[in-house]
PDB file of C-alpha atoms and ligand atoms in Angstrom:
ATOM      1  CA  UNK A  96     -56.550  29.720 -72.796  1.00  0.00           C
ATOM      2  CA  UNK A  97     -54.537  32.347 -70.456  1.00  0.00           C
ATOM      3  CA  UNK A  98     -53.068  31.009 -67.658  1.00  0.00           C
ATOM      4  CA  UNK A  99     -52.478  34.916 -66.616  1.00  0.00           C
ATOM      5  CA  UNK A 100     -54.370  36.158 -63.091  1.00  0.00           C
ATOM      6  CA  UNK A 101     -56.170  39.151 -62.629  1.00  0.00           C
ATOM      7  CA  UNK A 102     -54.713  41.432 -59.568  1.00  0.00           C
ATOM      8  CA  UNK A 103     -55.425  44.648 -58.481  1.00  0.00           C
ATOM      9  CA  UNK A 104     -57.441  47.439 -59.744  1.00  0.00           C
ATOM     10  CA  UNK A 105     -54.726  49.932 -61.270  1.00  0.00           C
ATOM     11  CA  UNK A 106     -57.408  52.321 -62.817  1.00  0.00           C
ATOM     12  CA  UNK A 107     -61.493  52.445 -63.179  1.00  0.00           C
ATOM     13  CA  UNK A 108     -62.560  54.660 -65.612  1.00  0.00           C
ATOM     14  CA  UNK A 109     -66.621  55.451 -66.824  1.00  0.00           C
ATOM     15  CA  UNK A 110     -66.988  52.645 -68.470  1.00  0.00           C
ATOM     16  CA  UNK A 111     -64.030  50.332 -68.138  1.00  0.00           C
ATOM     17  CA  UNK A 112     -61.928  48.901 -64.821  1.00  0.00           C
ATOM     18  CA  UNK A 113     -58.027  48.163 -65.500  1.00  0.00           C
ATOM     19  CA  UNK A 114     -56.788  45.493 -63.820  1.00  0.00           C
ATOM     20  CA  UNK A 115     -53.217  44.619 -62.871  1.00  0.00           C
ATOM     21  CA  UNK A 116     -51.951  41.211 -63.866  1.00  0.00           C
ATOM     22  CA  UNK A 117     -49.453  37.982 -63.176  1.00  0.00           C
ATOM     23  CA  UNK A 118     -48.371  38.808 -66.911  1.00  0.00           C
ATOM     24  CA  UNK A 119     -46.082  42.294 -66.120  1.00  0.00           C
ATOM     25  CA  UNK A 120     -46.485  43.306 -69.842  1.00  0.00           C
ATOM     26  CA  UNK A 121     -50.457  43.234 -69.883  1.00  0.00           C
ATOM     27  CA  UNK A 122     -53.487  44.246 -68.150  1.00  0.00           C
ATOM     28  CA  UNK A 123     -57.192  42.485 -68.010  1.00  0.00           C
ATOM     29  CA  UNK A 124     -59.730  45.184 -68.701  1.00  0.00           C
ATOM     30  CA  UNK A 125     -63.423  44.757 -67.847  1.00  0.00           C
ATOM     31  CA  UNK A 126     -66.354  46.164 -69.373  1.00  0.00           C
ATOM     32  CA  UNK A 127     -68.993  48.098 -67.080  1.00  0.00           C
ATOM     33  CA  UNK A 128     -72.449  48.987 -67.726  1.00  0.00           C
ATOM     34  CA  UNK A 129     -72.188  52.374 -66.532  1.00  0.00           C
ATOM     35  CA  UNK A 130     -72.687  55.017 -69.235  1.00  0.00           C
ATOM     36  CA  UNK A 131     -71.870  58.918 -69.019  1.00  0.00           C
ATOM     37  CA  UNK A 132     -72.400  61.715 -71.545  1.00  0.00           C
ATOM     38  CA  UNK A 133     -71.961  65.080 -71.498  1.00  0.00           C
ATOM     39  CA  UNK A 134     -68.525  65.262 -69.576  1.00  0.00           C
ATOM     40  CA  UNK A 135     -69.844  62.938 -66.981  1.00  0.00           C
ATOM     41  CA  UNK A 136     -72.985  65.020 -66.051  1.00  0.00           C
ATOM     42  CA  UNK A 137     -74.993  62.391 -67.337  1.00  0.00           C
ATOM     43  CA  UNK A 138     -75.065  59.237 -65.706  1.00  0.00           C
ATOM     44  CA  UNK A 139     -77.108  55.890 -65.940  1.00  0.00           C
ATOM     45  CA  UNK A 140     -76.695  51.814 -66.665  1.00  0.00           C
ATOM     46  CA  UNK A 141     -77.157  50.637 -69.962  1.00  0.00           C
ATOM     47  CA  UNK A 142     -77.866  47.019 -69.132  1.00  0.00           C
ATOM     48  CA  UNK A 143     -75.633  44.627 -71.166  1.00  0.00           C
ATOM     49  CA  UNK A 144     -73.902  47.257 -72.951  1.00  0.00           C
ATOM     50  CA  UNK A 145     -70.444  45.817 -70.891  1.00  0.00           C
ATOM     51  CA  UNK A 146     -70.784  42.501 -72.889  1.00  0.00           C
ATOM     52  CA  UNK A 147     -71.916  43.549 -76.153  1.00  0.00           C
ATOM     53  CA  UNK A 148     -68.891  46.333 -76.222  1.00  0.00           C
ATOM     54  CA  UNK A 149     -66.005  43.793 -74.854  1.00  0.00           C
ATOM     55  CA  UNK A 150     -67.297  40.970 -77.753  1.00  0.00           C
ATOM     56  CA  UNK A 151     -67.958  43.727 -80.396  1.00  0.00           C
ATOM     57  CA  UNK A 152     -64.759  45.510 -79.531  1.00  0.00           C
ATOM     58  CA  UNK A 153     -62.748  42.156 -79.683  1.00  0.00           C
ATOM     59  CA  UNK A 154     -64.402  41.494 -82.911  1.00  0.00           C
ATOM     60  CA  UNK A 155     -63.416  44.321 -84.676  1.00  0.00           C
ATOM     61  CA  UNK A 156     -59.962  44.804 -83.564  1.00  0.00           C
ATOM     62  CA  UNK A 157     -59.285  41.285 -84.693  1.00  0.00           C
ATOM     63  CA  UNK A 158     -60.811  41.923 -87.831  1.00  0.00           C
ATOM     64  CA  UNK A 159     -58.382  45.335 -88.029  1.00  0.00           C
ATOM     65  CA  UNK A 160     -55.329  42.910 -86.838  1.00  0.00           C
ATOM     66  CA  UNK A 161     -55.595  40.957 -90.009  1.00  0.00           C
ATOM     67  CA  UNK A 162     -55.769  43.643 -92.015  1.00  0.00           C
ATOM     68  CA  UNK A 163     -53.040  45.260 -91.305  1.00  0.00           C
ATOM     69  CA  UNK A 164     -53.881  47.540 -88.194  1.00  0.00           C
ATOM     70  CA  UNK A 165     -51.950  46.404 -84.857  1.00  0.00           C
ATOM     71  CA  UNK A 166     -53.832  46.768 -81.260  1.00  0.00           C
ATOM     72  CA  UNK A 167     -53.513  45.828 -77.747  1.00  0.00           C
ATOM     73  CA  UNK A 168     -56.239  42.876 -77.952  1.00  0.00           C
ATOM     74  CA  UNK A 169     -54.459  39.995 -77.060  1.00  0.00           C
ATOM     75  CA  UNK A 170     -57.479  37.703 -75.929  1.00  0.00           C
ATOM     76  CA  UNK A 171     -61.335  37.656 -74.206  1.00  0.00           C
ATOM     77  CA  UNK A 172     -60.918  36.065 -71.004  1.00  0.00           C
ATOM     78  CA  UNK A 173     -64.917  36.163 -70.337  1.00  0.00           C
ATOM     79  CA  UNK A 174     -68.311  37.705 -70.942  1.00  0.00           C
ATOM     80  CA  UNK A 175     -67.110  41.210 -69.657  1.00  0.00           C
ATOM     81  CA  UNK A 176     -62.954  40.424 -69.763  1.00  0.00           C
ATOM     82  CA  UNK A 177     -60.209  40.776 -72.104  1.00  0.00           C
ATOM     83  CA  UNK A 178     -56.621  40.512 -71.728  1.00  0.00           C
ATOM     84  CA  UNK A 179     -54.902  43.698 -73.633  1.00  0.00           C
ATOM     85  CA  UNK A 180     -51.653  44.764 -73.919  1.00  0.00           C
ATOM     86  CA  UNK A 181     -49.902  46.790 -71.823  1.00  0.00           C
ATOM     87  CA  UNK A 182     -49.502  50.773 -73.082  1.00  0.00           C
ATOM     88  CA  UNK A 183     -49.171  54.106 -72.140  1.00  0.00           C
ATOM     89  CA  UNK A 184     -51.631  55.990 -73.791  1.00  0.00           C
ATOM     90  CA  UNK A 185     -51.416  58.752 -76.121  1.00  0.00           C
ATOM     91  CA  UNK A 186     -53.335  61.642 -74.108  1.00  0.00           C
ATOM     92  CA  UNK A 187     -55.265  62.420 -77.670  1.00  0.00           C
ATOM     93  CA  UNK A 188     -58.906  61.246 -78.692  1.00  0.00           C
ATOM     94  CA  UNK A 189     -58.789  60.896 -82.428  1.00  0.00           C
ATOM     95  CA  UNK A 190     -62.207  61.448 -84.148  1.00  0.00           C
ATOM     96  CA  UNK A 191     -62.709  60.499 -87.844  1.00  0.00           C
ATOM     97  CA  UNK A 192     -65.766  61.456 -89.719  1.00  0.00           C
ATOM     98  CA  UNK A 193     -67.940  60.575 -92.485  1.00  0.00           C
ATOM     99  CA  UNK A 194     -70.813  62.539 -92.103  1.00  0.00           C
ATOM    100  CA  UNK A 195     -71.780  65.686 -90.541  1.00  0.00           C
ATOM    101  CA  UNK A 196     -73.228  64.873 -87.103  1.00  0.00           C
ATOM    102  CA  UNK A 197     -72.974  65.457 -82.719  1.00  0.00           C
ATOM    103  CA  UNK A 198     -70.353  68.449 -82.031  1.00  0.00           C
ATOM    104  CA  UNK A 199     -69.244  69.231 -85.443  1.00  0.00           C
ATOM    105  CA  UNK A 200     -73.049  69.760 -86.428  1.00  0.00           C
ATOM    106  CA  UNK A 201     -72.968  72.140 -83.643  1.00  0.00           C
ATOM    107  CA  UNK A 202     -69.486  73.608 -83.517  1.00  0.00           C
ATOM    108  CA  UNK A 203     -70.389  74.491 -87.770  1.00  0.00           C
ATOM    109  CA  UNK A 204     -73.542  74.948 -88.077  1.00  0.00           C
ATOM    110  CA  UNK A 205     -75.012  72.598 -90.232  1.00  0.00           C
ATOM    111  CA  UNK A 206     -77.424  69.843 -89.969  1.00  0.00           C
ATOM    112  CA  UNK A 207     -76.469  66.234 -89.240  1.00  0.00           C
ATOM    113  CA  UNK A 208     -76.277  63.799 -91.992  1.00  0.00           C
ATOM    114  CA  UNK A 209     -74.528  65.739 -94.830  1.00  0.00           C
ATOM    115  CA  UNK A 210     -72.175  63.096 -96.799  1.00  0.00           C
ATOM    116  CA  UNK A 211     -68.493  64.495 -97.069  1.00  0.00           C
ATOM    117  CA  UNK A 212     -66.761  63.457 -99.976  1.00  0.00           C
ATOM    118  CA  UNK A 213     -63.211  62.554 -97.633  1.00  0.00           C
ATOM    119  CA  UNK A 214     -63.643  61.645 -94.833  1.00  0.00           C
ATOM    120  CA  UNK A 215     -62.147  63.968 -91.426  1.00  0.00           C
ATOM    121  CA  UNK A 216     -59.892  63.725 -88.803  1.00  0.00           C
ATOM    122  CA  UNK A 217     -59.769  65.862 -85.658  1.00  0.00           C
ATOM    123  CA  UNK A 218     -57.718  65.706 -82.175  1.00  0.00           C
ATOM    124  CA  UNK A 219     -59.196  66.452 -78.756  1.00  0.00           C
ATOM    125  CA  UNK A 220     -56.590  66.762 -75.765  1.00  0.00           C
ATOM    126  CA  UNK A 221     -57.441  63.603 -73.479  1.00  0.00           C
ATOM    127  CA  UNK A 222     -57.957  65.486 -70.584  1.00  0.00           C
ATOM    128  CA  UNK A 223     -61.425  65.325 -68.239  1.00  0.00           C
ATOM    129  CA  UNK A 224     -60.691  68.682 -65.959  1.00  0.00           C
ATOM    130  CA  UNK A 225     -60.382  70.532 -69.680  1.00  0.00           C
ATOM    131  CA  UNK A 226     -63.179  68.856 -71.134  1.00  0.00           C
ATOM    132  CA  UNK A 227     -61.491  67.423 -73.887  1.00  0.00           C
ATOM    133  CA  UNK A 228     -60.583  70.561 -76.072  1.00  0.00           C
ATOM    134  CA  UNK A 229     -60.064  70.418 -79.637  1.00  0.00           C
ATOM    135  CA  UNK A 230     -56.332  70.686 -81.022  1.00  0.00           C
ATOM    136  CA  UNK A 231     -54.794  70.831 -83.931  1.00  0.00           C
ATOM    137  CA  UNK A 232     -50.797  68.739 -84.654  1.00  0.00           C
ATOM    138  CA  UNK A 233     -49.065  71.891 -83.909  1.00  0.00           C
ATOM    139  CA  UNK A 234     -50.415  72.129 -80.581  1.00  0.00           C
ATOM    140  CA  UNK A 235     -50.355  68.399 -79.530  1.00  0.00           C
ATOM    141  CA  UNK A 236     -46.263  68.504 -80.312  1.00  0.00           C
ATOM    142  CA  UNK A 237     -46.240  72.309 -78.705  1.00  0.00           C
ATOM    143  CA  UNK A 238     -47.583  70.001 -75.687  1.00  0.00           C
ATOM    144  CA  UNK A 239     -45.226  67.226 -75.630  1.00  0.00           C
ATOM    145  CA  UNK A 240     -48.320  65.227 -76.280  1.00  0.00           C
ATOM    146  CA  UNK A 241     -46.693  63.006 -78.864  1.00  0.00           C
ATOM    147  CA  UNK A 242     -44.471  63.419 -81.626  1.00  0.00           C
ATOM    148  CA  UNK A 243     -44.546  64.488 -85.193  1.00  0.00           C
ATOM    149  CA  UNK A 244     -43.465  60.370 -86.083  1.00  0.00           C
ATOM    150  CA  UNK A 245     -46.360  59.307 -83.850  1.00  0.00           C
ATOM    151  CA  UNK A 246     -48.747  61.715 -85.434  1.00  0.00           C
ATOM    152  CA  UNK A 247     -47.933  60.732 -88.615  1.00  0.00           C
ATOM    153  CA  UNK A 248     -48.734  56.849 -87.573  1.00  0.00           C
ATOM    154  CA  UNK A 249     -51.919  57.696 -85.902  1.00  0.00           C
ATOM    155  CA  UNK A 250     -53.138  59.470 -88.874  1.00  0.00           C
ATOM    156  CA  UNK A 251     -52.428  56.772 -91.240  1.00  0.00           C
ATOM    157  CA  UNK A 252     -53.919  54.156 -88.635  1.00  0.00           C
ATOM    158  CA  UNK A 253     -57.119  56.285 -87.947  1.00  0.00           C
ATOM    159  CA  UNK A 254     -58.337  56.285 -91.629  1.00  0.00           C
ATOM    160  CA  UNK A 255     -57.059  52.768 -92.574  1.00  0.00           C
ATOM    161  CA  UNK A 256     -59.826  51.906 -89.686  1.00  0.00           C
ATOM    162  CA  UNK A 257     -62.196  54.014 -91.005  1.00  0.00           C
ATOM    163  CA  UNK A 258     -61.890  52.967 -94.802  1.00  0.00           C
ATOM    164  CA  UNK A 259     -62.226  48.769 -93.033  1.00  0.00           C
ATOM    165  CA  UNK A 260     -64.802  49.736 -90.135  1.00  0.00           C
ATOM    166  CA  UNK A 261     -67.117  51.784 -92.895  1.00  0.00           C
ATOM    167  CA  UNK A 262     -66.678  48.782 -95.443  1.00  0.00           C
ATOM    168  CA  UNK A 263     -67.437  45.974 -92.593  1.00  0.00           C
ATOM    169  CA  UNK A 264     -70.399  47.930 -91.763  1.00  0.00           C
ATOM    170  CA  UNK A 265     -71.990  48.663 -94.805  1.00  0.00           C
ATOM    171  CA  UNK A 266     -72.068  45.065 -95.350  1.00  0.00           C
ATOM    172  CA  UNK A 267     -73.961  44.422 -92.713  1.00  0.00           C
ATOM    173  CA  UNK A 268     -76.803  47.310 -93.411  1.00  0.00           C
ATOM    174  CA  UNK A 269     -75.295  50.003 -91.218  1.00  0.00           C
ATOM    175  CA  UNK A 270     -73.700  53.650 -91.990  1.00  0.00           C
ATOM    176  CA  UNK A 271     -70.402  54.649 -89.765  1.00  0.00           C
ATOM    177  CA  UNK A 272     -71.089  58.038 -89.468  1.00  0.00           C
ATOM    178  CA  UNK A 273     -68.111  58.725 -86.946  1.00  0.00           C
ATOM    179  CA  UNK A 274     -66.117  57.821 -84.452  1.00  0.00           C
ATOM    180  CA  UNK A 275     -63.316  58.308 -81.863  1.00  0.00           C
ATOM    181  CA  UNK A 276     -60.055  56.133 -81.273  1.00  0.00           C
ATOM    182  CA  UNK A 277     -57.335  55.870 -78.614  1.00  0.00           C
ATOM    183  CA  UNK A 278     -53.742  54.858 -79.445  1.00  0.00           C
ATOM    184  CA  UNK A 279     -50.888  53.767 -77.018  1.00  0.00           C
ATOM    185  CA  UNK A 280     -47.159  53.227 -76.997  1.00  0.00           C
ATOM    186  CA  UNK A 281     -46.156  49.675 -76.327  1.00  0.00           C
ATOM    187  CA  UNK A 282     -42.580  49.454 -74.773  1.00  0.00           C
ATOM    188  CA  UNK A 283     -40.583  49.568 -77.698  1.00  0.00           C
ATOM    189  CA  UNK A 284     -42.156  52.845 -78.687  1.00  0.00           C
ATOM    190  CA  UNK A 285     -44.446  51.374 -81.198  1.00  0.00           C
ATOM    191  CA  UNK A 286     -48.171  52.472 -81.481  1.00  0.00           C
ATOM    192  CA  UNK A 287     -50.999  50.458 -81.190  1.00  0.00           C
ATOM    193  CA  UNK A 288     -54.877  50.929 -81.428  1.00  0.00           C
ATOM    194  CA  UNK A 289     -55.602  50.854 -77.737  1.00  0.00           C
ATOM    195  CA  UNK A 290     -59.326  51.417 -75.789  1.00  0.00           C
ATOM    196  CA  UNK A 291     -62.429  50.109 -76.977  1.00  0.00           C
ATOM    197  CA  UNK A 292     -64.514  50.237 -80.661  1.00  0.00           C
ATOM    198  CA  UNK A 293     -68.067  49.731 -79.774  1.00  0.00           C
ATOM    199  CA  UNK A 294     -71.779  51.823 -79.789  1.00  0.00           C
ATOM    200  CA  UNK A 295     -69.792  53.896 -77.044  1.00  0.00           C
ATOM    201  CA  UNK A 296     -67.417  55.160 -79.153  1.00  0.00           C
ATOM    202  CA  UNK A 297     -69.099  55.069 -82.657  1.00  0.00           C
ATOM    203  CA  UNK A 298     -72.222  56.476 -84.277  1.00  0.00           C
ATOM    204  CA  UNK A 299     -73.907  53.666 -86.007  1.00  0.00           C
ATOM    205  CA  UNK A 300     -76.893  54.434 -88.019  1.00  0.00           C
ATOM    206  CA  UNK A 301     -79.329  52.241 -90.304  1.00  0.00           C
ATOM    207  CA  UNK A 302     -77.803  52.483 -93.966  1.00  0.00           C
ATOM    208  CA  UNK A 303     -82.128  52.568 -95.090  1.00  0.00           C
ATOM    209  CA  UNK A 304     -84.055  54.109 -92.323  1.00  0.00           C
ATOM    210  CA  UNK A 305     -81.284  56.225 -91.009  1.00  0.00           C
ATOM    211  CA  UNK A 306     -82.290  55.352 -87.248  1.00  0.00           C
ATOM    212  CA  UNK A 307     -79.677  55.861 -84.482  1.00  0.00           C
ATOM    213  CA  UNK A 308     -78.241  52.315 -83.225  1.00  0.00           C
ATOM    214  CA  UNK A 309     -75.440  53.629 -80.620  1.00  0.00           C
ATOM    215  CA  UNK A 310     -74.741  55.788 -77.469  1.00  0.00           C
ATOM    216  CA  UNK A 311     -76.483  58.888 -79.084  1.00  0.00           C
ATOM    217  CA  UNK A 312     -79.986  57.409 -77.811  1.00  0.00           C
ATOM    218  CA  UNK A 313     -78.558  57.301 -74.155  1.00  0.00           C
ATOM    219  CA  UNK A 314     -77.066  60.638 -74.635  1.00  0.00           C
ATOM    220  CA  UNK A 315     -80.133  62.279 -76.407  1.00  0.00           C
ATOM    221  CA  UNK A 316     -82.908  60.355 -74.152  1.00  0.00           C
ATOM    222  CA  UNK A 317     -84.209  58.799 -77.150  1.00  0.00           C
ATOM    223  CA  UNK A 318     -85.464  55.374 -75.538  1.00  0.00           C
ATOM    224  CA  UNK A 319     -84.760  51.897 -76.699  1.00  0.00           C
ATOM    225  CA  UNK A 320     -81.107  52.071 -75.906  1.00  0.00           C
ATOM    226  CA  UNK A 321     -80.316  48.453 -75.068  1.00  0.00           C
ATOM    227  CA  UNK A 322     -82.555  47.355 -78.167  1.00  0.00           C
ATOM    228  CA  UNK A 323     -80.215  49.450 -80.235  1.00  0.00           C
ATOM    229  CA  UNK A 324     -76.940  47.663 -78.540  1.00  0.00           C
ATOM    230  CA  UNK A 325     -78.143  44.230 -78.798  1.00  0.00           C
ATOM    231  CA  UNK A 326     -78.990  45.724 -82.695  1.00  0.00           C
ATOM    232  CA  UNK A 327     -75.377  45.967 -83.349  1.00  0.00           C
ATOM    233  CA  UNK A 328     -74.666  42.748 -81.793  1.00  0.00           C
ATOM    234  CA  UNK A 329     -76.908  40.993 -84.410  1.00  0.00           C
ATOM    235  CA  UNK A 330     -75.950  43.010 -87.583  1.00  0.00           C
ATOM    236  CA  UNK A 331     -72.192  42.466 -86.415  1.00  0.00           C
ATOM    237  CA  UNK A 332     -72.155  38.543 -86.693  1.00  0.00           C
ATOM    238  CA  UNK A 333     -74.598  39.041 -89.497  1.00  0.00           C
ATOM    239  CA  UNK A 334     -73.650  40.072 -92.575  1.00  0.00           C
ATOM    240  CA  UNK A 335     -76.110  40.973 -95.415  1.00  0.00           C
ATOM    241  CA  UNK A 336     -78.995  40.511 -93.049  1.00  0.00           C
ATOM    242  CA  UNK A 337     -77.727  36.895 -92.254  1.00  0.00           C
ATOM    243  CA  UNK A 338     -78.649  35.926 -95.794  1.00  0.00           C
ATOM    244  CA  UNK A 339     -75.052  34.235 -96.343  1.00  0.00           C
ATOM    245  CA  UNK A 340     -71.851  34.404 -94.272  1.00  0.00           C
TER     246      UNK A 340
HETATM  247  P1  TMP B 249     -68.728  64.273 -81.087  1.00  0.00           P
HETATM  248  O1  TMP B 249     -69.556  64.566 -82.299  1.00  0.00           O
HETATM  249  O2  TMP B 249     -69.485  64.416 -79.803  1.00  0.00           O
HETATM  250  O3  TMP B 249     -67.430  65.010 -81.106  1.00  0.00           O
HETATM  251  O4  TMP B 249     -68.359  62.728 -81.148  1.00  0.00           O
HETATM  252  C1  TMP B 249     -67.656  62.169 -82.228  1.00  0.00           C
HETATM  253  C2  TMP B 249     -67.533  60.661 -82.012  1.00  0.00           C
HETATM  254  O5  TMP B 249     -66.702  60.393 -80.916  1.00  0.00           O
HETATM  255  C3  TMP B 249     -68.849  59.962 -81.727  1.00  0.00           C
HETATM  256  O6  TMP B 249     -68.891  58.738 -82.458  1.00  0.00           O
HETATM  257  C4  TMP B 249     -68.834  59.669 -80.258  1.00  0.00           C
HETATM  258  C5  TMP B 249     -67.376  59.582 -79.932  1.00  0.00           C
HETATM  259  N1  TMP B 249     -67.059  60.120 -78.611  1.00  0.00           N
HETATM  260  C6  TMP B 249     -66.482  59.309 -77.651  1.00  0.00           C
HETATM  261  O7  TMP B 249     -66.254  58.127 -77.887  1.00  0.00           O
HETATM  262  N2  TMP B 249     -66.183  59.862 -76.434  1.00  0.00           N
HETATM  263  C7  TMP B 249     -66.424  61.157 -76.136  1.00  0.00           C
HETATM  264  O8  TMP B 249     -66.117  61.586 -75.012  1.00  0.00           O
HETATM  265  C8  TMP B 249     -67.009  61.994 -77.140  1.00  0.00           C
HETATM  266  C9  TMP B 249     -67.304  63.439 -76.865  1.00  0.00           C
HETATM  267  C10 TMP B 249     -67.293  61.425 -78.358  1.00  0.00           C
HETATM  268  N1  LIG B 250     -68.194  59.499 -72.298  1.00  0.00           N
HETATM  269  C1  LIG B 250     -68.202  60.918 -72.324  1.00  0.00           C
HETATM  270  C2  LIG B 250     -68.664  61.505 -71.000  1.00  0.00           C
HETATM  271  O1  LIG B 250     -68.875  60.923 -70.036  1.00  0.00           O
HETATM  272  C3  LIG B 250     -68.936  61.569 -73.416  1.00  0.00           C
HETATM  273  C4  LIG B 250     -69.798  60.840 -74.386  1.00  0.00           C
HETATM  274  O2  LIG B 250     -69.579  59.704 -74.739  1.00  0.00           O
HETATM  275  O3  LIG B 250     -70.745  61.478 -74.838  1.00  0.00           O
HETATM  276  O4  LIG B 250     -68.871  62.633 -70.854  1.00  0.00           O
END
């Protein structure tokens, strides 16, 4: 167990608060229950949902750890806690897709749920007062976002964790239909797979009846929201319907 104290708030963010530490080189951050959509506009409490995302999160970045993928998990401190690595994020949200569905249903204009044969990979700038915009690598290194090294890592990263999240899911009954990823520099200039992986920041939905089990049912006022977290929670220490381990 950590012998490492929690100190001062350095940062809260919608759903997460960063704490300072005793540790210089890491942070403690803590899962909230608030929940935004639509750049903020949209606020409520999804009750829970800080729990379920800091276990599920933990879960499945140690599960991308041993295969290969390193992060800034280091180890849950509590129900809500989790002691992380210390990194300067890379200002670029890093969406991978499997199926057509949210903005790039809308952007293209085509329904949601159309297969793609490879799966896609798109940047957004990081940055609230912009609302996110879409780039493309030319303009994330015409920013001095991150380099053309960098890129190349987060790229390779971003659909290794797709290829193990889909797999991991599909054995437990659910479809990854997308999702978005932060990655940050640890001191030596090495990346990592930083923020959280969790209903938040996926879409999950039901490999046979196609129903929506993640933040889409906040976003979309759909109802049973917390049913559909707790969902997750299940399936995820549950593969094959619990049938075997
Ligand atoms: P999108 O279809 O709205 O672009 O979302 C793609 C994926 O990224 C989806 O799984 C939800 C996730 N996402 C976030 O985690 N944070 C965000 O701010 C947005 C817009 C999407
Ligand atoms: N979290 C984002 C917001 O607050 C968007 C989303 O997840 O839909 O706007």
């Amino acid at each position: 167990m950590s012998t490492v104290t929690k100190l001062e708030l350095i940062y809260e963010g919608k759903a997460k608060k960063v704490y300072a530490t005793s540790d210089p080189d890491c942070c403690i951050v803590s899962y909230k229950d608030d929940a935004t959509a639509l750049d903020g506009l949209k606020k409520g409490t999804i009750a829970g949902k800080g729990a379920i995302n800091n276990r599920m999160s933990n879960l499945l970045m140690r599960m991308l750890e041993q295969n290969g993928v390193p992060t800034h998990l280091v180890e849950e401190l509590s129900e809500r806690d989790t002691l992380v690595k210390k990194v300067e994020i890379v200002p670029l949200e890093v969406i991978v897709r499997n199926c057509s569905a949210g903005h790039f249903a809308q952007r293209y204009g085509v329904p949601e749920g159309m297969v793609f044969d490879e799966p896609t990979l798109e940047l957004c700038y990081k940055n609230d007062a912009l609302h996110d915009p879409l780039l493309n690598d030319s303009h994330a290194l015409a920013l001095g976002l991150t380099t053309k090294q960098e890129l190349e890592t987060i790229r390779t990263l971003a659909l290794r964790v797709n290829a193990l999240l889909k797999d991991f899911w599909k054995q437990r009954g659910v479809d990854l239909i997308d999702f978005k990823l932060e990655f940050g520099r640890l001191p030596d200039g090495s990346i990592v797979l930083a923020d959280e992986i969790s209903p938040d920041t996926c879409r999950f939905w039901d490999s046979a009846t196609h129903e929506k089990l993640d933040k889409d049912r906040f976003r979309r006022d759909m109802g049973g929201v917390e049913a559909a977290y707790q969902e997750m929670m299940t399936r995820l220490t549950k593969p094959n319907g619990g049938e075997q381990a």
